CSV table of C-alpha atoms and ligand atoms in Angstrom, one decimal:
chain,number,residue,atom,x,y,z
A,1,MET,CA,206.2,100.7,152.4
A,2,ALA,CA,204.7,99.6,155.5
A,3,SER,CA,201.5,101.1,154.3
A,4,SER,CA,201.6,100.1,150.7
A,5,ALA,CA,202.1,96.6,152.0
A,6,SER,CA,198.9,96.8,153.8
A,7,PHE,CA,196.8,98.4,150.9
A,8,PHE,CA,198.3,95.4,149.2
A,9,LEU,CA,196.8,93.1,151.5
A,10,LEU,CA,193.6,95.1,151.6
A,11,LEU,CA,193.4,94.6,147.9
A,12,LEU,CA,194.1,91.1,148.2
A,13,CYS,CA,191.3,90.5,150.9
A,14,MET,CA,188.7,92.6,148.7
A,15,ALA,CA,189.3,90.4,145.2
A,16,ALA,CA,188.9,87.3,148.0
A,17,VAL,CA,185.3,88.5,149.3
A,18,ALA,CA,184.5,89.8,145.8
A,19,SER,CA,185.0,86.1,144.0
A,20,ALA,CA,183.4,84.8,146.8
A,21,GLN,CA,180.5,86.8,146.7
A,22,LEU,CA,177.3,85.3,144.1
A,23,SER,CA,175.2,87.7,142.0
A,24,PRO,CA,171.1,87.2,140.6
A,25,THR,CA,172.3,88.7,137.3
A,26,PHE,CA,175.4,86.3,137.1
A,27,TYR,CA,174.0,84.7,134.1
A,28,ASP,CA,172.6,87.6,132.3
A,29,THR,CA,175.0,87.8,129.6
A,30,SER,CA,176.4,84.6,129.5
A,31,CYS,CA,173.1,82.6,129.3
A,32,PRO,CA,170.1,85.2,129.4
A,33,ASN,CA,167.6,82.3,129.0
A,34,ALA,CA,169.1,80.0,131.5
A,35,LEU,CA,166.5,81.1,134.6
A,36,SER,CA,163.1,80.8,132.2
A,37,THR,CA,164.3,77.6,131.0
A,38,ILE,CA,164.6,76.0,134.4
A,39,LYS,CA,161.5,77.7,135.4
A,40,ARG,CA,159.5,75.9,132.3
A,41,ALA,CA,161.5,72.5,132.8
A,42,VAL,CA,160.1,72.6,136.8
A,43,THR,CA,156.8,74.0,136.5
A,44,ALA,CA,156.4,71.3,133.6
A,45,ALA,CA,157.8,68.5,136.0
A,46,VAL,CA,155.6,70.2,139.2
A,47,ASN,CA,152.3,69.9,136.8
A,48,LYS,CA,152.6,66.3,135.9
A,49,GLU,CA,153.9,65.2,139.4
A,50,ASN,CA,153.0,67.9,142.2
A,51,ARG,CA,155.1,66.0,144.6
A,52,MET,CA,158.1,66.9,142.5
A,53,GLY,CA,158.2,70.4,144.0
A,54,ALA,CA,159.0,68.9,147.1
A,55,SER,CA,161.4,66.6,146.1
A,56,LEU,CA,163.5,69.3,144.3
A,57,LEU,CA,163.2,71.8,147.3
A,58,ARG,CA,164.6,68.9,149.8
A,59,LEU,CA,167.5,68.6,147.1
A,60,HIS,CA,169.0,71.6,147.6
A,61,PHE,CA,168.7,71.8,151.2
A,62,HIS,CA,170.8,68.3,151.5
A,63,ASP,CA,173.2,70.0,148.9
A,64,CYS,CA,173.5,72.6,151.3
A,65,PHE,CA,174.2,71.2,154.0
A,66,VAL,CA,176.7,69.0,153.6
A,67,GLN,CA,179.6,70.5,151.9
A,68,GLY,CA,177.8,74.0,151.0
A,69,CYS,CA,175.8,74.5,147.8
A,70,ASP,CA,178.0,72.8,145.6
A,71,GLY,CA,176.1,70.2,143.6
A,72,SER,CA,177.8,67.4,145.3
A,73,VAL,CA,174.4,65.8,146.3
A,74,LEU,CA,173.8,65.0,142.8
A,75,LEU,CA,177.0,62.8,142.2
A,76,ALA,CA,176.2,59.1,142.0
A,77,ASP,CA,178.0,56.4,143.0
A,78,THR,CA,180.7,54.7,140.7
A,79,ALA,CA,182.7,51.6,141.4
A,80,THR,CA,185.4,54.3,142.6
A,81,PHE,CA,183.4,56.9,144.2
A,82,THR,CA,181.1,57.1,147.2
A,83,GLY,CA,179.0,60.0,147.1
A,84,GLU,CA,176.0,61.1,149.1
A,85,GLN,CA,173.1,59.8,147.7
A,86,ASN,CA,173.2,56.6,149.7
A,87,ALA,CA,173.7,58.4,152.9
A,88,VAL,CA,171.1,57.3,155.4
A,89,PRO,CA,169.2,60.7,155.2
A,90,ASN,CA,169.2,60.2,151.5
A,91,MET,CA,169.2,56.4,150.2
A,92,LYS,CA,165.9,55.7,148.9
A,93,SER,CA,164.6,58.9,150.1
A,94,LEU,CA,166.0,61.8,148.2
A,95,ARG,CA,164.1,62.3,144.5
A,96,GLY,CA,164.1,64.3,141.2
A,97,PHE,CA,167.7,63.5,140.0
A,98,ASP,CA,166.2,62.7,136.8
A,99,VAL,CA,164.3,66.3,136.6
A,100,ILE,CA,167.7,68.1,137.3
A,101,ASP,CA,169.5,65.8,134.5
A,102,ASN,CA,166.5,66.8,132.0
A,103,ILE,CA,167.2,70.5,133.2
A,104,LYS,CA,170.8,70.5,132.8
A,105,SER,CA,170.3,69.1,128.9
A,106,GLN,CA,167.9,71.5,128.4
A,107,VAL,CA,170.3,74.3,129.7
A,108,GLU,CA,173.6,72.9,128.0
A,109,ALA,CA,171.5,72.7,124.4
A,110,ILE,CA,171.4,76.7,124.7
A,111,CYS,CA,174.5,77.3,126.9
A,112,LYS,CA,177.3,75.3,126.8
A,113,GLN,CA,179.1,74.3,130.3
A,114,THR,CA,177.9,77.7,132.0
A,115,VAL,CA,175.2,76.9,134.3
A,116,SER,CA,176.2,74.9,137.1
A,117,CYS,CA,174.3,72.1,138.8
A,118,ALA,CA,174.4,74.0,142.3
A,119,ASP,CA,172.9,77.1,140.6
A,120,ILE,CA,170.1,74.7,138.7
A,121,LEU,CA,169.2,73.3,142.4
A,122,ALA,CA,169.2,76.4,143.8
A,123,VAL,CA,166.7,78.3,141.3
A,124,ALA,CA,164.6,75.1,141.4
A,125,ALA,CA,163.9,75.0,144.7
A,126,ARG,CA,162.9,78.4,144.3
A,127,ASP,CA,160.8,77.7,141.1
A,128,SER,CA,159.3,74.8,142.9
A,129,VAL,CA,157.9,76.5,146.0
A,130,VAL,CA,156.4,79.0,143.2
A,131,ALA,CA,154.7,76.7,141.2
A,132,LEU,CA,153.1,75.2,144.5
A,133,GLY,CA,151.4,78.8,145.5
A,134,GLY,CA,154.7,80.0,147.7
A,135,SER,CA,155.9,83.4,147.4
A,136,SER,CA,158.8,84.0,145.1
A,137,TRP,CA,162.7,85.7,146.0
A,138,THR,CA,165.6,86.5,144.2
A,139,VAL,CA,168.5,83.5,144.3
A,140,PRO,CA,172.0,84.9,143.9
A,141,LEU,CA,174.1,82.7,141.4
A,142,GLY,CA,177.5,81.8,140.3
A,143,ARG,CA,178.1,78.9,142.5
A,144,ARG,CA,180.5,76.3,140.8
A,145,ASP,CA,180.1,72.5,140.9
A,146,SER,CA,182.3,70.1,143.7
A,147,THR,CA,184.1,67.3,141.8
A,148,THR,CA,183.8,65.7,145.8
A,149,ALA,CA,181.4,64.7,147.7
A,150,SER,CA,180.7,63.4,151.4
A,151,SER,CA,178.8,60.7,152.7
A,152,SER,CA,180.2,61.1,156.3
A,153,LEU,CA,179.1,64.8,156.4
A,154,ALA,CA,175.7,63.9,155.0
A,155,ASN,CA,175.1,61.2,157.9
A,156,SER,CA,176.5,63.6,160.6
A,157,ASP,CA,174.9,67.3,159.2
A,158,LEU,CA,171.9,66.3,158.0
A,159,PRO,CA,169.4,66.4,160.9
A,160,PRO,CA,166.7,63.3,161.6
A,161,PRO,CA,163.6,63.1,162.4
A,162,PHE,CA,164.1,61.9,165.8
A,163,PHE,CA,166.0,65.2,166.9
A,164,ASN,CA,164.8,67.2,169.6
A,165,LEU,CA,164.8,70.6,169.7
A,166,THR,CA,168.2,71.3,171.4
A,167,ASP,CA,169.6,69.0,168.7
A,168,LEU,CA,167.7,71.0,166.0
A,169,ILE,CA,168.5,74.2,167.4
A,170,SER,CA,172.6,73.1,167.3
A,171,ALA,CA,172.3,71.6,164.1
A,172,PHE,CA,171.5,74.9,162.5
A,173,ASP,CA,173.5,76.6,164.5
A,174,LYS,CA,176.2,74.9,163.0
A,175,LYS,CA,175.6,76.1,159.6
A,176,GLY,CA,175.2,79.8,160.9
A,177,PHE,CA,171.5,79.6,161.2
A,178,THR,CA,169.3,81.3,163.9
A,179,ALA,CA,166.7,79.3,165.9
A,180,THR,CA,163.9,81.1,164.1
A,181,ASP,CA,165.9,80.4,160.6
A,182,MET,CA,165.4,76.8,161.6
A,183,VAL,CA,162.0,77.1,162.3
A,184,ALA,CA,161.3,79.3,159.4
A,185,LEU,CA,163.3,76.8,157.0
A,186,SER,CA,161.3,73.8,158.2
A,187,GLY,CA,158.2,75.3,157.0
A,188,ALA,CA,159.3,73.4,153.9
A,189,HIS,CA,157.6,70.7,155.4
A,190,THR,CA,154.1,72.4,154.0
A,191,ILE,CA,154.7,70.1,151.0
A,192,GLY,CA,155.6,66.6,150.5
A,193,GLN,CA,156.0,63.1,152.0
A,194,GLY,CA,157.3,60.9,154.3
A,195,GLN,CA,157.9,57.3,154.7
A,196,CYS,CA,156.3,55.1,157.9
A,197,GLN,CA,159.8,54.2,159.1
A,198,ASN,CA,160.7,58.2,159.6
A,199,PHE,CA,157.4,59.1,161.9
A,200,ARG,CA,156.3,55.3,163.4
A,201,ASP,CA,157.8,56.1,167.3
A,202,HIS,CA,156.3,59.6,167.0
A,203,ILE,CA,152.7,58.1,166.1
A,204,TYR,CA,153.2,54.9,168.2
A,205,ASN,CA,155.2,56.2,171.8
A,206,ASP,CA,155.2,60.2,171.6
A,207,SER,CA,152.2,61.6,173.6
A,208,ASN,CA,152.1,65.2,172.1
A,209,ILE,CA,150.5,64.1,169.5
A,210,ASN,CA,146.5,64.8,168.0
A,211,PRO,CA,145.2,61.7,169.2
A,212,GLY,CA,142.5,61.4,165.5
A,213,TYR,CA,145.9,62.1,163.3
A,214,ALA,CA,147.9,59.5,165.1
A,215,THR,CA,145.0,56.8,164.6
A,216,SER,CA,144.5,58.1,160.9
A,217,LEU,CA,148.2,57.6,160.1
A,218,LYS,CA,148.4,54.2,162.0
A,219,ALA,CA,145.9,52.8,159.4
A,220,ASN,CA,148.6,53.2,157.0
A,221,CYS,CA,152.0,52.8,159.1
A,222,PRO,CA,151.6,49.4,161.0
A,223,ARG,CA,153.8,49.0,164.4
A,224,ALA,CA,156.0,46.7,163.8
A,225,THR,CA,159.2,47.6,162.1
A,226,GLY,CA,159.8,45.6,158.5
A,227,SER,CA,156.1,46.2,157.9
A,228,GLY,CA,155.0,48.8,155.7
A,229,ASP,CA,158.2,51.0,156.1
A,230,THR,CA,157.8,52.7,153.2
A,231,ASN,CA,154.4,54.0,152.8
A,232,LEU,CA,153.9,57.6,152.8
A,233,ALA,CA,152.0,60.3,154.6
A,234,PRO,CA,151.7,64.1,153.4
A,235,LEU,CA,153.8,66.0,155.8
A,236,ASP,CA,151.1,68.4,155.8
A,237,PRO,CA,147.9,66.7,156.3
A,238,THR,CA,145.8,69.7,155.3
A,239,THR,CA,147.2,71.6,152.4
A,240,SER,CA,149.4,68.8,151.3
A,241,TYR,CA,150.4,70.6,147.7
A,242,THR,CA,150.4,74.0,148.5
A,243,PHE,CA,153.2,76.1,149.6
A,244,ASP,CA,151.6,77.9,153.0
A,245,ASN,CA,152.1,78.2,156.2
A,246,ALA,CA,149.6,75.8,157.0
A,247,TYR,CA,152.6,73.4,158.5
A,248,TYR,CA,152.5,75.9,161.7
A,249,SER,CA,148.7,75.6,162.6
A,250,ASN,CA,148.9,72.2,162.0
A,251,LEU,CA,151.9,72.0,164.8
A,252,LEU,CA,149.4,74.3,166.9
A,253,SER,CA,146.9,71.1,166.9
A,254,GLN,CA,149.5,68.9,167.5
A,255,LYS,CA,149.6,67.2,164.1
A,256,GLY,CA,153.3,67.5,163.0
A,257,LEU,CA,154.4,64.5,161.4
A,258,PHE,CA,157.7,63.5,162.4
A,259,HIS,CA,158.8,63.6,166.3
A,260,SER,CA,161.1,66.6,165.2
A,261,ASP,CA,158.4,68.8,163.7
A,262,GLN,CA,156.2,68.6,166.9
A,263,GLU,CA,159.5,69.5,168.8
A,264,LEU,CA,159.2,73.0,167.1
A,265,PHE,CA,155.9,73.7,169.3
A,266,ASN,CA,156.3,71.5,172.5
A,267,GLY,CA,156.2,74.0,175.2
A,268,GLY,CA,159.5,74.9,174.3
A,269,SER,CA,161.7,78.3,173.1
A,270,THR,CA,160.4,78.4,169.9
A,271,ASP,CA,156.9,78.0,170.4
A,272,ASN,CA,156.4,81.9,169.8
A,273,THR,CA,158.0,81.6,166.4
A,274,VAL,CA,155.8,78.6,165.5
A,275,ARG,CA,152.6,80.8,166.7
A,276,ASN,CA,153.8,83.8,164.6
A,277,PHE,CA,154.4,82.1,161.5
A,278,ALA,CA,150.9,80.1,161.9
A,279,SER,CA,149.0,83.5,162.2
A,280,SER,CA,151.1,85.3,159.7
A,281,ALA,CA,151.2,84.2,156.3
A,282,ALA,CA,153.8,87.3,155.4
A,283,ALA,CA,155.6,86.7,158.5
A,284,PHE,CA,156.4,83.1,157.0
A,285,SER,CA,157.3,83.7,153.4
A,286,SER,CA,159.4,86.7,154.2
A,287,ALA,CA,161.3,84.5,156.9
A,288,PHE,CA,161.2,81.7,155.0
A,289,ALA,CA,162.7,83.6,151.7
A,290,SER,CA,165.6,85.1,153.6
A,291,ALA,CA,166.9,82.0,155.2
A,292,MET,CA,166.3,80.4,152.2
A,293,VAL,CA,169.1,82.8,150.6
A,294,LYS,CA,171.1,82.2,153.5
A,295,MET,CA,171.4,78.6,152.5
A,296,ALA,CA,171.8,79.2,149.4
A,297,ASN,CA,174.7,81.0,150.3
A,298,LEU,CA,176.8,78.3,152.3
A,299,SER,CA,180.3,77.7,151.1
A,300,PRO,CA,179.5,78.2,147.2
A,301,LEU,CA,182.6,77.3,145.2
A,302,THR,CA,183.7,80.5,142.9
A,303,GLY,CA,185.7,82.1,140.8
A,304,SER,CA,188.0,79.2,139.5
A,305,GLN,CA,187.2,76.7,142.1
A,306,GLY,CA,185.3,73.4,141.2
A,307,GLN,CA,183.9,73.1,137.8
A,308,ILE,CA,180.8,73.7,135.7
A,309,ARG,CA,179.8,69.7,135.3
A,310,LEU,CA,178.7,68.9,131.9
A,311,THR,CA,176.1,66.1,133.2
A,312,CYS,CA,175.1,66.5,137.2
A,313,SER,CA,175.2,63.2,138.2
A,314,LYS,CA,179.6,63.0,137.5
A,315,VAL,CA,182.6,65.2,137.7
A,316,ASN,CA,183.7,66.2,133.8
B,1,HEM,C1,164.8,70.7,160.8
B,1,HEM,C2,164.8,69.5,160.6
B,1,HEM,C3,164.8,68.6,159.1
B,1,HEM,C4,164.5,67.4,159.4
B,1,HEM,C5,164.6,66.5,160.7
B,1,HEM,C6,163.8,67.0,158.8
B,1,HEM,C7,163.7,65.5,158.0
B,1,HEM,C8,163.0,65.0,157.1
B,1,HEM,C9,162.5,63.5,156.5
B,1,HEM,C10,162.8,62.8,157.3
B,1,HEM,C11,161.8,63.6,155.5
B,1,HEM,C12,161.1,62.4,154.8
B,1,HEM,C13,161.8,61.6,154.2
B,1,HEM,C14,161.3,60.3,153.7
B,1,HEM,O1,160.7,59.8,154.7
B,1,HEM,O2,161.6,59.7,153.0
B,1,HEM,C15,161.7,64.9,155.0
B,1,HEM,C16,161.1,65.4,154.2
B,1,HEM,C17,161.3,66.4,153.6
B,1,HEM,N1,162.1,68.3,153.6
B,1,HEM,FE1,162.7,68.0,155.5
B,1,HEM,N2,163.6,68.0,157.8
B,1,HEM,C18,164.4,68.8,158.2
B,1,HEM,C19,164.3,70.0,157.4
B,1,HEM,C20,164.0,70.5,156.0
B,1,HEM,C21,164.4,71.6,155.4
B,1,HEM,C22,165.2,72.7,155.9
B,1,HEM,C23,164.0,71.5,154.2
B,1,HEM,C24,164.0,72.4,153.0
B,1,HEM,C25,164.3,73.8,153.0
B,1,HEM,C26,163.1,70.2,153.9
B,1,HEM,C27,162.3,69.9,152.9
B,1,HEM,C28,161.9,68.8,152.7
B,1,HEM,C29,160.6,68.5,151.9
B,1,HEM,C30,160.4,69.2,151.0
B,1,HEM,C31,160.5,67.5,152.2
B,1,HEM,C32,159.5,66.4,151.3
B,1,HEM,C33,160.1,65.7,150.2
B,1,HEM,C34,159.3,64.9,149.4
B,1,HEM,O3,158.1,64.8,149.2
B,1,HEM,O4,159.8,64.4,148.4
B,1,HEM,N3,163.4,69.4,155.4
B,1,HEM,N4,162.3,65.8,155.8
């Protein structure tokens, strides 16, 4: 009797694990053209505006780090609902929502209410990296969309640019990442742009910055708060629109845009990882790919949890 009860329990556990598992072939029969549709739309969006690749990659990160990869970041505020888009790390900073809405409507046109917004974000992040010259990886699929969002978790769990190395390591450890994963994921800052208000302190007040680099940034980012706050600078001043390992060589020459970037190479425990990724493009792309898969696996909703949204910006 005891053994049949424990066998039943084991079956239950196995079923729970199985339902929580994502698979790269999830849409192979239910929507065989989903991935090619997403890829075509991402490539078109990136060709139209190179920066969009960076914005889409960041959307996926900001989705996964809050409640898990559940599309919560895409839910727009309404009179009765507060989402994540106006949380401090996201407000007037996250972009690409219109591109995701467009992809979702193209996917809805071929497969009604089948492909989740959370999966679209995960695939679009990968396709963005590839569109900008990075290596590809396989994205596990089958996430479902949340009916909730959390601006307070967005505020507490997304790392700000003034974090030091200890803060960064613990923010990523909280989500199950090693310091090496954190350094690899930060390589995403090899593309995209940042606002003056996020790097002002670093260029005026830190000493671990290349003087010529600081001077060039100051030209477009005045010292006074409130002046030029939203002016942009590339996160990678060398190859801004190419997904390569230049981010790490920049750090070796003290050309990290944010305080948090330069913390990864500032005499601390992650220096050697930065050196390794700077000297080996292959070591970086393989560490980046596995950390991205790990990130994309953060607490997905699966099975009958959540829903498949019809429109990514609102619950059904
Ligand atoms: C390690 C901690 C991180 C911090 C402190 C951080 C912080 C920031 C900040 C402050 C910006 C600029 C926002 C603005 O000025 O509007 C930014 C941009 C960006 N971040 Fe991060 N980030 C981190 C990790 C990541 C990760 C893990 C990814 C993706 C895997 C990522 C991808 C990006 C991209 C692609 C951009 C440029 C977006 C665009 O041009 O639209 N970041 N990040």
